[in-house]
XYZ file of C-alpha atoms in Angstrom:
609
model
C 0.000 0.000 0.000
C 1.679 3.446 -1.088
C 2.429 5.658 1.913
C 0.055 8.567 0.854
C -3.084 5.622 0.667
C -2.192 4.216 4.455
C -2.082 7.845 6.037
C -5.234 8.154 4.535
C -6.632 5.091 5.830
C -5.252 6.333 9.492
C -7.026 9.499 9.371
C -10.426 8.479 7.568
C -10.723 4.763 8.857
C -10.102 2.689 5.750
C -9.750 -0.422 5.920
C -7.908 0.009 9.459
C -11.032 0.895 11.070
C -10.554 -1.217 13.888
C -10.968 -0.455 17.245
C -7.440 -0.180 17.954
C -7.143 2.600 15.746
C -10.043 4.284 17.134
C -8.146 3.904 20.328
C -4.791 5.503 18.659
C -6.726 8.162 16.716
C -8.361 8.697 20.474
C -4.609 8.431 21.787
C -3.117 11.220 18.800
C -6.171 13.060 19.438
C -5.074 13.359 22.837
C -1.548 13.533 23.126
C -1.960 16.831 20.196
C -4.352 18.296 22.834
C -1.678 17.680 25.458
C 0.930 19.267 23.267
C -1.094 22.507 22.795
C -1.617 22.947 26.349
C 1.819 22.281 27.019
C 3.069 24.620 24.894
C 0.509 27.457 26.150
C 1.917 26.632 29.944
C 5.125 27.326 28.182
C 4.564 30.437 26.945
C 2.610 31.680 29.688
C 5.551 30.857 32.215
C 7.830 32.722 29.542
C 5.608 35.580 29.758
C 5.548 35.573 33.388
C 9.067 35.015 33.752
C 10.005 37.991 31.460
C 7.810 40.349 33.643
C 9.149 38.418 36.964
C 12.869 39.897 36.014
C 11.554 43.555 34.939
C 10.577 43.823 38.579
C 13.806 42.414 39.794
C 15.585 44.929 37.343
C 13.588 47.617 38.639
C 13.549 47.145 42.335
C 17.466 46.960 42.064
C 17.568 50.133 41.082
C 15.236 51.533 43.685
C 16.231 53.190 46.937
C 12.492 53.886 48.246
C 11.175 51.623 50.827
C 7.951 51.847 49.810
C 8.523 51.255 46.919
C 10.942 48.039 47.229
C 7.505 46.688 49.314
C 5.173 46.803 46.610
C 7.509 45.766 43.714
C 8.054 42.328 46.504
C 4.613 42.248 46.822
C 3.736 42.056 43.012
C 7.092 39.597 42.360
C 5.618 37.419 44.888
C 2.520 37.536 43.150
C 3.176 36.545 39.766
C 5.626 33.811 41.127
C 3.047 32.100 42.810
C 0.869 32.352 39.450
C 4.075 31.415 37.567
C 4.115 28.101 39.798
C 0.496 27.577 39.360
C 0.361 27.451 35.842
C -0.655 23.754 34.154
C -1.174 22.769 37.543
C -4.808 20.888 38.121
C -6.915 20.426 41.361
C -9.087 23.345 42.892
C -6.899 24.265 46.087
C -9.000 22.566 48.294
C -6.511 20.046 49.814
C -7.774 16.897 51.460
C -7.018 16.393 54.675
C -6.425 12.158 54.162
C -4.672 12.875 50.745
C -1.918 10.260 49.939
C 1.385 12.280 49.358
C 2.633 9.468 47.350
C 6.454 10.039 46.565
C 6.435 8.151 43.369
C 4.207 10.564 41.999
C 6.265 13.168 42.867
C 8.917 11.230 41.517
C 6.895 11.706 38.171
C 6.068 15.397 38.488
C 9.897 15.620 38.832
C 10.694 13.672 35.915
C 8.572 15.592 33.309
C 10.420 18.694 34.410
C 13.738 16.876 33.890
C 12.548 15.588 30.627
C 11.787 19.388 29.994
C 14.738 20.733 31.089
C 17.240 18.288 29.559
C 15.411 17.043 26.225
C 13.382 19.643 24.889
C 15.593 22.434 25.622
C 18.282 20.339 23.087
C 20.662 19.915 26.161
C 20.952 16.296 26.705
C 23.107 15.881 29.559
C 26.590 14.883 27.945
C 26.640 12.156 30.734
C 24.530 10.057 29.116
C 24.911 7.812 25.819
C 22.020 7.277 24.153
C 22.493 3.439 24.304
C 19.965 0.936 26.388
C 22.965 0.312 28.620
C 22.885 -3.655 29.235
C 25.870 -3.527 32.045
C 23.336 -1.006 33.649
C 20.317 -3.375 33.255
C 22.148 -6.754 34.349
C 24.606 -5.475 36.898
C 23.866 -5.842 40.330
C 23.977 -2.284 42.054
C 23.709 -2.783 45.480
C 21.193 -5.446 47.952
C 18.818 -4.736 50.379
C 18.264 -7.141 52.715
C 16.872 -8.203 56.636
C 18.278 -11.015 56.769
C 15.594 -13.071 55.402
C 14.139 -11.145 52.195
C 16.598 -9.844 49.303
C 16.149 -7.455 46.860
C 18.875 -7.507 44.850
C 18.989 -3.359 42.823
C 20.473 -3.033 39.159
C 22.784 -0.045 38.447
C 19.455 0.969 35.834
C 17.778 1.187 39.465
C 20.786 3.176 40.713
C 20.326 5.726 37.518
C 16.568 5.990 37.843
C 16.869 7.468 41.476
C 20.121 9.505 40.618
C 17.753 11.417 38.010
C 15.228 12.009 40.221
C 17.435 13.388 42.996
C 20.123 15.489 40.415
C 16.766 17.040 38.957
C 15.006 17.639 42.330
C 18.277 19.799 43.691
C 18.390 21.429 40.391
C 14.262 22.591 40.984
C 14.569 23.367 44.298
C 17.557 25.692 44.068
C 15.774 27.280 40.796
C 12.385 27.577 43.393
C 14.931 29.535 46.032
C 16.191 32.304 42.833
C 12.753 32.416 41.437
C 11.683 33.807 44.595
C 14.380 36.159 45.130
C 15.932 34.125 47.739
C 20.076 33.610 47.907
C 20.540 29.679 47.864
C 23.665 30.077 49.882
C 21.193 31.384 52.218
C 19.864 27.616 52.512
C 23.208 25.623 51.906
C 22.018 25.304 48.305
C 25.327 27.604 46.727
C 25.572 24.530 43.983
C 27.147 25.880 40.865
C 25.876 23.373 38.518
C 28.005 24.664 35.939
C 31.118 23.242 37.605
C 32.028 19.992 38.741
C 30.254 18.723 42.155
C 33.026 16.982 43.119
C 35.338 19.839 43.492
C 32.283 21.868 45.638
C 31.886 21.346 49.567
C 28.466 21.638 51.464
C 27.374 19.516 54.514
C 25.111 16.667 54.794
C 22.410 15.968 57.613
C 25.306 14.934 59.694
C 26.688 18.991 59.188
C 29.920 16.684 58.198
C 31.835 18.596 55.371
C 31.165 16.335 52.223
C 31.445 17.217 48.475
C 28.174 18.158 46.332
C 28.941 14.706 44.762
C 29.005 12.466 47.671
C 25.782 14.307 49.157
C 24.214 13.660 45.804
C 25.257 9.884 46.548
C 23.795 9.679 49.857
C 20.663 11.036 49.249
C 19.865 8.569 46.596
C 21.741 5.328 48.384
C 19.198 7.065 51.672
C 16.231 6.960 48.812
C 16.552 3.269 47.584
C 17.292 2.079 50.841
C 13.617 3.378 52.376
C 11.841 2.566 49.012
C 12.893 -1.265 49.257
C 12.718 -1.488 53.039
C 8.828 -0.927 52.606
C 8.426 -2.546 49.342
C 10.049 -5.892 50.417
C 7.990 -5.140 53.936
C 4.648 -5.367 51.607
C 5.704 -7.665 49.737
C 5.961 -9.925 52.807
C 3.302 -8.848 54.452
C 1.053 -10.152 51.326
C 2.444 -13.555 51.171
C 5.548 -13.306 49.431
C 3.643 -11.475 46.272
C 3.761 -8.252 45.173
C 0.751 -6.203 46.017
C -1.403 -4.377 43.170
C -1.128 -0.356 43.256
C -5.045 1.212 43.254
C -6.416 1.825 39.544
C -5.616 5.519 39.850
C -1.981 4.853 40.392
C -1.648 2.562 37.476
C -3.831 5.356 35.494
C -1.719 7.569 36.765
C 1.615 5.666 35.653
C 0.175 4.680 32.259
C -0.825 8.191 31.491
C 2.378 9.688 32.308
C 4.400 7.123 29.722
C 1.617 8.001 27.684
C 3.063 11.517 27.456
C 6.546 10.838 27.216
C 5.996 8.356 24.409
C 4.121 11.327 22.167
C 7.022 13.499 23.539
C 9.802 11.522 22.279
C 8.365 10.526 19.221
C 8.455 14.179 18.298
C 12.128 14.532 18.850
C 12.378 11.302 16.971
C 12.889 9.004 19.887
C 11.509 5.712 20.963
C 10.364 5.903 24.643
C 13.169 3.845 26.133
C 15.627 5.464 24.433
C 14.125 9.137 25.071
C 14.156 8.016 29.280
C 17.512 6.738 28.761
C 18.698 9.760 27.081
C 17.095 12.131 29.792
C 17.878 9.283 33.172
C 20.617 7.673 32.435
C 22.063 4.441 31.013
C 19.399 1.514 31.486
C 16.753 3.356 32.184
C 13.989 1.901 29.825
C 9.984 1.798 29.889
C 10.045 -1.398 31.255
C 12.840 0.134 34.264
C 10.855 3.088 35.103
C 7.498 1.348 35.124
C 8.902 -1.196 37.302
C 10.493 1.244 39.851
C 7.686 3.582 39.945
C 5.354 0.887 40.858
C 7.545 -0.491 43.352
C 7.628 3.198 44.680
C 3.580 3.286 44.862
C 4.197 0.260 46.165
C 6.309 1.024 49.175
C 4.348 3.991 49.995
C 1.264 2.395 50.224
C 2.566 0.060 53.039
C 3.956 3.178 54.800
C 0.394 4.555 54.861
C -1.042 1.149 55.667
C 1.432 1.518 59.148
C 0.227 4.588 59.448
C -3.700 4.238 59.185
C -3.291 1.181 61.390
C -2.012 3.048 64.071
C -4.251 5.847 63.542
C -7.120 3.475 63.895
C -6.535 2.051 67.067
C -7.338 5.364 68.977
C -5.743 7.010 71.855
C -7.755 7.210 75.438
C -8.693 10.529 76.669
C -6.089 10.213 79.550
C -3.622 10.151 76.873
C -5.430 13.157 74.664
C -4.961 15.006 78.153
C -1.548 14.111 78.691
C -0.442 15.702 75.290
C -2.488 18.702 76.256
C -0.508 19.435 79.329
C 2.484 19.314 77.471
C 2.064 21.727 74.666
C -0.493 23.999 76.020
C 1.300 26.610 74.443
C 0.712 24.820 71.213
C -2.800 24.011 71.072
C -4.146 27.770 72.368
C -5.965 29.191 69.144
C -7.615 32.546 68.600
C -10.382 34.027 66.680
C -9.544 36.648 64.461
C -9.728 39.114 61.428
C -6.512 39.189 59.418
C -4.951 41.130 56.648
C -1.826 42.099 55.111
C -1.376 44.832 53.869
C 1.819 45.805 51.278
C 3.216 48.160 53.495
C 3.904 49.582 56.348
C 2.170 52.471 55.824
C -0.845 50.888 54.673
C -0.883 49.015 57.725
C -1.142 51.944 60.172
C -3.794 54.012 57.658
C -5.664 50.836 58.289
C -5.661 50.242 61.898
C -6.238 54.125 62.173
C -9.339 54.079 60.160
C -10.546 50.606 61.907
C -13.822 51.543 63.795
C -13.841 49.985 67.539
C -16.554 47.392 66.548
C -14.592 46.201 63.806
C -17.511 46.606 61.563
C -15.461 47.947 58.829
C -12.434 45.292 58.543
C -14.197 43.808 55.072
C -14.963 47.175 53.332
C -10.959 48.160 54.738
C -9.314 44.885 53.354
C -11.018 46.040 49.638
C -9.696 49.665 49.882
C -6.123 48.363 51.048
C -5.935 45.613 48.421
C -2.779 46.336 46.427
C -3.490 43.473 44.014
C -4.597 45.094 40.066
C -6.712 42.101 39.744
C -10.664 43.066 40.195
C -11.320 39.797 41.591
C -9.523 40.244 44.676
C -10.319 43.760 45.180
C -13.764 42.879 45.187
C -13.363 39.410 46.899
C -11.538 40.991 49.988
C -14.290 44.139 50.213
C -17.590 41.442 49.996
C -16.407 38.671 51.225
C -15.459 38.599 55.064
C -14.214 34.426 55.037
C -11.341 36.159 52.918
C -9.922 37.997 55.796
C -11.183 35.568 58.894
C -9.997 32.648 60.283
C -11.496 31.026 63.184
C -9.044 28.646 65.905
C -5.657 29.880 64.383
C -2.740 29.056 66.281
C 0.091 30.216 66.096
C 1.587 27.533 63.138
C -1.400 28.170 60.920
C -0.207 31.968 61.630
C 3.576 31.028 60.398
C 2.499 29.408 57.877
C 0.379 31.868 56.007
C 3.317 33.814 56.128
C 2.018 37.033 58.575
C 4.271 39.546 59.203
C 3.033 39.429 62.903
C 4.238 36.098 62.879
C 7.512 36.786 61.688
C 10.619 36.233 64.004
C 12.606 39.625 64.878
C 16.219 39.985 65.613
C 16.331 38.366 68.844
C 14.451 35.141 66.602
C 11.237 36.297 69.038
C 7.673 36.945 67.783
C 6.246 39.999 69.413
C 3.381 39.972 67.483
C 2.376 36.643 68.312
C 3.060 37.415 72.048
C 0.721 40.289 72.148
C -1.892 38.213 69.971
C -1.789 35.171 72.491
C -1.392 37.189 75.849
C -4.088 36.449 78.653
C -4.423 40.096 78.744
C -6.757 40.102 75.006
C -9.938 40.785 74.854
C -12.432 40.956 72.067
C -12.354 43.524 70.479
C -9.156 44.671 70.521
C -6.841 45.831 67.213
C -3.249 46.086 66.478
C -0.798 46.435 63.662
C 2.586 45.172 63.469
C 4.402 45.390 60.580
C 2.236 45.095 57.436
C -0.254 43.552 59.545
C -3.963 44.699 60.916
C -5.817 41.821 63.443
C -9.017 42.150 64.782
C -9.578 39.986 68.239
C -12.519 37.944 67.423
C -12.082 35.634 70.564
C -8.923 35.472 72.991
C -6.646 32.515 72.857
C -7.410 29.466 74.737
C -7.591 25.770 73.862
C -11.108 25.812 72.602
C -13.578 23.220 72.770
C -14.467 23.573 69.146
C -15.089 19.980 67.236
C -13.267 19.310 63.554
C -16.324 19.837 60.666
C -17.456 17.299 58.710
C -18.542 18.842 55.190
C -20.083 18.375 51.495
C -19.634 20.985 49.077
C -20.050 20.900 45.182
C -17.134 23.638 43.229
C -19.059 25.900 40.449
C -16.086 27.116 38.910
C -16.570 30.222 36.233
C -16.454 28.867 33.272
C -13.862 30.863 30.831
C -12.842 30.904 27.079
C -9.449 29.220 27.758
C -9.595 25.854 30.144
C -5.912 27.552 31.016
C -7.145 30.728 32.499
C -7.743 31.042 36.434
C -10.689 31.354 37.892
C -9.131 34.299 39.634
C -8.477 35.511 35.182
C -12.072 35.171 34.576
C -14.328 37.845 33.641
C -17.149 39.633 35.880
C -19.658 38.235 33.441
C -18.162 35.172 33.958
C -18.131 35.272 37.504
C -21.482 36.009 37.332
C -22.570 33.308 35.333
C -21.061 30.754 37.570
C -22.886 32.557 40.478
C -26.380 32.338 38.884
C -25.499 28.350 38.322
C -24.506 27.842 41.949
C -27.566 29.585 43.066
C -30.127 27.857 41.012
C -28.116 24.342 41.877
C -28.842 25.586 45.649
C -32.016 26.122 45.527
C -32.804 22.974 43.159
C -31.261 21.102 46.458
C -33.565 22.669 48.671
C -36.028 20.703 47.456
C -34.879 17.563 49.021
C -32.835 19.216 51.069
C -31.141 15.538 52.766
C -27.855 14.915 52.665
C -28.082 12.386 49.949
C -29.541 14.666 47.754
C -26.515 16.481 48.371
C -24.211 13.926 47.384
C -25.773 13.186 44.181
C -25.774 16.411 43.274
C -21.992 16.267 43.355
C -20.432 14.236 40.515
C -22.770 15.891 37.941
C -21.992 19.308 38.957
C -18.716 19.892 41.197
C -14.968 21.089 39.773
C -13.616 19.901 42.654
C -12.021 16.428 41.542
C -10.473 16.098 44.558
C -13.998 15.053 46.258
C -16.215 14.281 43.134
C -16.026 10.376 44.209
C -16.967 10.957 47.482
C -20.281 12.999 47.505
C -17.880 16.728 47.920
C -17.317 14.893 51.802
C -14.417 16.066 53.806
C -14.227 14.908 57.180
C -12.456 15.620 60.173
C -11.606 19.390 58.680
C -9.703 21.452 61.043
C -8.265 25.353 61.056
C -6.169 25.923 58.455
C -6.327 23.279 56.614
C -9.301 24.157 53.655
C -8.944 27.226 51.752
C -9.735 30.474 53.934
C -13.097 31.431 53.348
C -14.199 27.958 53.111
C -12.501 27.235 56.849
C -14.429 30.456 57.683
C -17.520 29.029 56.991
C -17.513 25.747 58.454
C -16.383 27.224 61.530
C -18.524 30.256 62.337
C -19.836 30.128 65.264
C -23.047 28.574 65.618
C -22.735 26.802 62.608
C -25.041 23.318 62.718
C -26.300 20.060 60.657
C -28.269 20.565 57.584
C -26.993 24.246 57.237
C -25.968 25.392 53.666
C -24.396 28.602 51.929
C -22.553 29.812 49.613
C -19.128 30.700 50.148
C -16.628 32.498 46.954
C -12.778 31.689 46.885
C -10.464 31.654 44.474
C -11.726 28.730 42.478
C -15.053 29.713 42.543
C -18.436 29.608 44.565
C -18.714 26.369 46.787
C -22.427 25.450 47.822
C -21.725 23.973 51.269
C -23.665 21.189 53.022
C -22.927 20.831 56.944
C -23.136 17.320 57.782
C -21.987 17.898 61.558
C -19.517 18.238 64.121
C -16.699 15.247 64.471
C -16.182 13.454 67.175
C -13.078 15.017 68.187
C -12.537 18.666 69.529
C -9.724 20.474 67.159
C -7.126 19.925 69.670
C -8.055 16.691 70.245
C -7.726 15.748 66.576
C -4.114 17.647 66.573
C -3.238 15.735 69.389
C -4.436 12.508 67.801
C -2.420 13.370 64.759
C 0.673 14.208 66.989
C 0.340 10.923 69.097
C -0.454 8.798 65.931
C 2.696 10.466 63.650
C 4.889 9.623 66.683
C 4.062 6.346 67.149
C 3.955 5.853 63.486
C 7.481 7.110 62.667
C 8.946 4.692 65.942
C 7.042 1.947 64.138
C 8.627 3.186 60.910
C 12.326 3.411 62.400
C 12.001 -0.177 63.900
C 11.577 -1.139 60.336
C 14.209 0.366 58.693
C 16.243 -0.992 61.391
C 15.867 -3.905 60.028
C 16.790 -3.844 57.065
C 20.492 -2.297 55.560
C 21.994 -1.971 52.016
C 25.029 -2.910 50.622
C 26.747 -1.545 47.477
C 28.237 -4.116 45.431
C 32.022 -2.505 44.332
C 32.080 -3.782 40.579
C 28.360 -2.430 40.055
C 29.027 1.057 41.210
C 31.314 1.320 38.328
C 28.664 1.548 35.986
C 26.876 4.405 38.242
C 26.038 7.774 36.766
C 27.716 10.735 37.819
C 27.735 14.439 38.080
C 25.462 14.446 35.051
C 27.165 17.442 32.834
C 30.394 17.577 33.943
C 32.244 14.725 35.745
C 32.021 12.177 33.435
């Protein structure tokens, strides 16, 4: 058949209308769709990046305080939405989410792909052979004693990769945010050989870049097997499946590399080979990622074991008397404002009630974006935050939570002093706070919620909700109003839940009826936390709450069983004894390098070979 006559048959059907070329015109159809979002992330990040270093450029040059605020302010902005773009999920984190490392294994390796392949600069480390030494040499051995896994150089590779890539990303993360690496014992010059550069390792014993690269990936392999060859025992002697969404997951991901390397004229082993290392094939990395799902799935079996045999109240009281300090929350209203300034025009013009926080928080918004100007002047969840302690404080990043000089918090000191009342106001820093409620170690029980995500709908599936138009905004308004008051029909709970899959952007909770139990502070967007925890709030109640995804229509099924601190000191108790069972383990089991095998290791991938 001439060529011209069987690429018409692939496009049209032909007489190779079968359903396996529905499935690979399904497959092209899909990997080109892939491709042109890919390349739009690309070009937005571009974009973002270019406007990231005009900033840079122009707050070098500038000697006004003020000024040097804002331009932080609006860098920090756009590298959080440089970050965020081509990421998926609505923000809503769950609170018994998996943090598999395999698949951030993955998320590393399309970067490195990225980074090493498309840009043209294949690391010069790397031959683009299939390696056999590196597929039939015998690396190193974990073992207890009993069980034996014995770990090809490929193996070795595979992890090198992941860990050469991930220092590589996380000093870029450090520069893209204006941070000096050396700051952080990341000074790596990656344009000069790692063997010749010191640093210290976890030990703080002087080591070169090289032989902390080394450890951290013998460190990797070592935990990886322990656990796999743990499940594996603990299942008979056979290796235990991974859950249909990690082999999705897996399958997908090839999926993508296999239209990727095509395009550069590749086959898919020898594209991972060229961008991993010698050995590394489809058949190694599928392999090692499932035995990473694998491993980590029997770490979160330990852990949900011991989670599920409960702790007393004696020993929930116990922890309390030992980090009182800890568990004391407070009610407040929050807001940062870009300056100093700002801050104290803000407190000034704060009426005693606090009645005018919301309208303030709009007029003080230094964001351009219309969305968050009027999100922070209508919307009070945005700028309150019931049973904050003083970590959720930290970690939102408060300048009243910020150490000083003397690495002391005097914001945080006045905030959580017995002498607060309601009522009161203060502003340290760039930062206004309304007392809501003193701190104390409040009796307030973890929320257990449904909600369904009406996110605005916009021209370009790329664009944030945050991007969209008022119109838009509008739209997805009307649509979570009318879904509301369809609901209130039938307003039961399981009229709720079937609302869900039909309706909610949230795919973090589509499967489960928009359920997430057990919520505490802090841990759900902020004026979706708001909500559940107003006071007063109660079973059957619903609302609608705006954030930066979109408008939720909430559902409260009830209180948990477990008072807030309760549930942190269940956590606490739980981790602890989860992490002893955890060490025990890995006690058990060691690794051994075999000497001939580690000649066939990579190395400093650019330079040192």
């Amino acid at each position: 058949m001439a060529k011209k006559q069987l690429d018409d048959d692939l496009l049209t059907g032909g007489s190779l209308n079968s359903d396996k070329d529905k499935s690979a015109k399904k497959a092209e159809k899909n990997a080109a769709k892939a491709a042109k979002k890919r390349e739009k992330n690309d070009a937005k990040r571009a974009e973002i990046k270019k406007q990231i270093d005009a900033l840079k450029q122009e707050k070098a040059s500038e000697t006004d305080e003020k000024k040097i605020e804002e331009l932080n302010a609006k860098i920090k902005k756009l590298s959080d939405k440089y970050t965020s773009v081509g990421s998926e999920g609505t923000g809503v984190p769950k609170r018994t989410a998996r943090i598999i490392k395999s698949v951030i294994c993955i998320v590393i390796v399309v970067a490195l792909l990225v980074t090493y392949v498309a840009t043209g600069a294949v690391r010069k480390g790397f031959v683009a052979s299939l390696g056999i030494p590196a597929q039939h040499f015998t690396g190193m051995t974990v073992t207890n004693g009993e069980q034996k896994a014995k770990i090809k150089v490929a193996t070795y590779n595979y992890y090198f990769a992941l860990t050469y890539n991930n220092l590589r990303s996380t000093q870029e993360q450090y520069t893209q945010y204006g941070l000096d690496p050396a700051e952080y014992d990341m000074d790596v010059d990656f344009d000069q050989k790692l063997s010749k550069q010191m640093t210290k390792n976890h030990d703080d014993e002087e080591v070169t870049w090289a032989e902390y690269l080394y450890d951290e990936v013998l460190e990797s392999i070592e935990e990886t097997y322990t656990y796999y060859l743990a499940a594996v025992e603990a299942n008979g002697g056979e290796e235990p499946e991974i859950t249909d969404e990690q082999k999705s997951e897996l399958d997908d991901t090839l999926s993508q590399y296999r239209e990727t390397a095509e395009s550069y004229g590749y086959t898919l082993s020898g594209y991972l080979v060229k961008a991993m290392g010698k050995g590394v094939t489809e058949s190694v990395f599928r392999t090692e990622t499932t035995r990473s799902y694998i491993a980590d799935n029997y770490k979160t079996e330990i852990q949900e074991k011991i989670a599920e045999e409960g702790y007393s109240q004696e020993d929930y009281d116990a922890y309390k008397d030992e980090h009182k300090d800890e568990l004391k929350s407070v009610d407040i209203r929050f807001f940062e404002c870009t300056n100093e300034d700002d801050a104290k025009a803000f407190k000034a013009a704060l009426k005693a009630d606090g009645s005018n926080f919301t309208s303030l928080c709009g007029k003080y918004t230094s964001s351009d974006s219309t969305f968050y100007k009027t999100a922070y002047a209508n919307e009070d969840g945005y700028s309150t935050i019931y049973g904050a302690t003083k970590s959720i404080l930290e970690s939102k990043g408060l300048a009243i939570a910020t150490a000083d000089d003397k690495d002391e918090t005097p914001g945080l000191d006045w905030l959580f002093s017995s002498d607060r009342n309601a009522g009161d106001a203060y502003q340290y820093s760039t930062t206004v706070v309304y007392v809501l409620s003193p701190a104390s170690i409040s009796d307030m029980k973890t929320a257990n919620v449904r909600h369904i995500l009406i996110a605005p709908e916009t021209d370009d599936e790329d664009t944030d909700a945050t991007d969209a138009t008022t119109a838009q905004w509008k739209d997805a308004e009307k649509k979570a109003n009318d879904l509301l008051a369809e609901f209130k029909k039938d307003a039961t709970e399981d009229n709720f839940a079937s609302l869900v899959a039909d309706n909610t952007d949230d795919t973090g909770s589509a499967e489960t009826g928009g359920l997430y139990e057990d919520v505490v502070p802090g841990q759900m967007v902020d004026s979706f936390s708001a909500w559940c925890f107003e006071p007063g709030r109660k079973a059957g109640d619903t609302g609608i709450v705006k954030s930066d995804f979109g408008y939720h229509i909430m559902y409260y099924v009830g209180d948990g069983d477990l008072a807030v601190w309760e549930q942190t000191a269940n956590d606490a108790l739980s981790s602890n004894d989860s992490s002893d069972a955890s060490s025990k383990l890995e006690e058990e089991y060691t690794l051994k390098v075999n000497w001939f095998g580690s000649r066939y290791f990579e190395k400093d991938v650019d330079i040192d070979n």
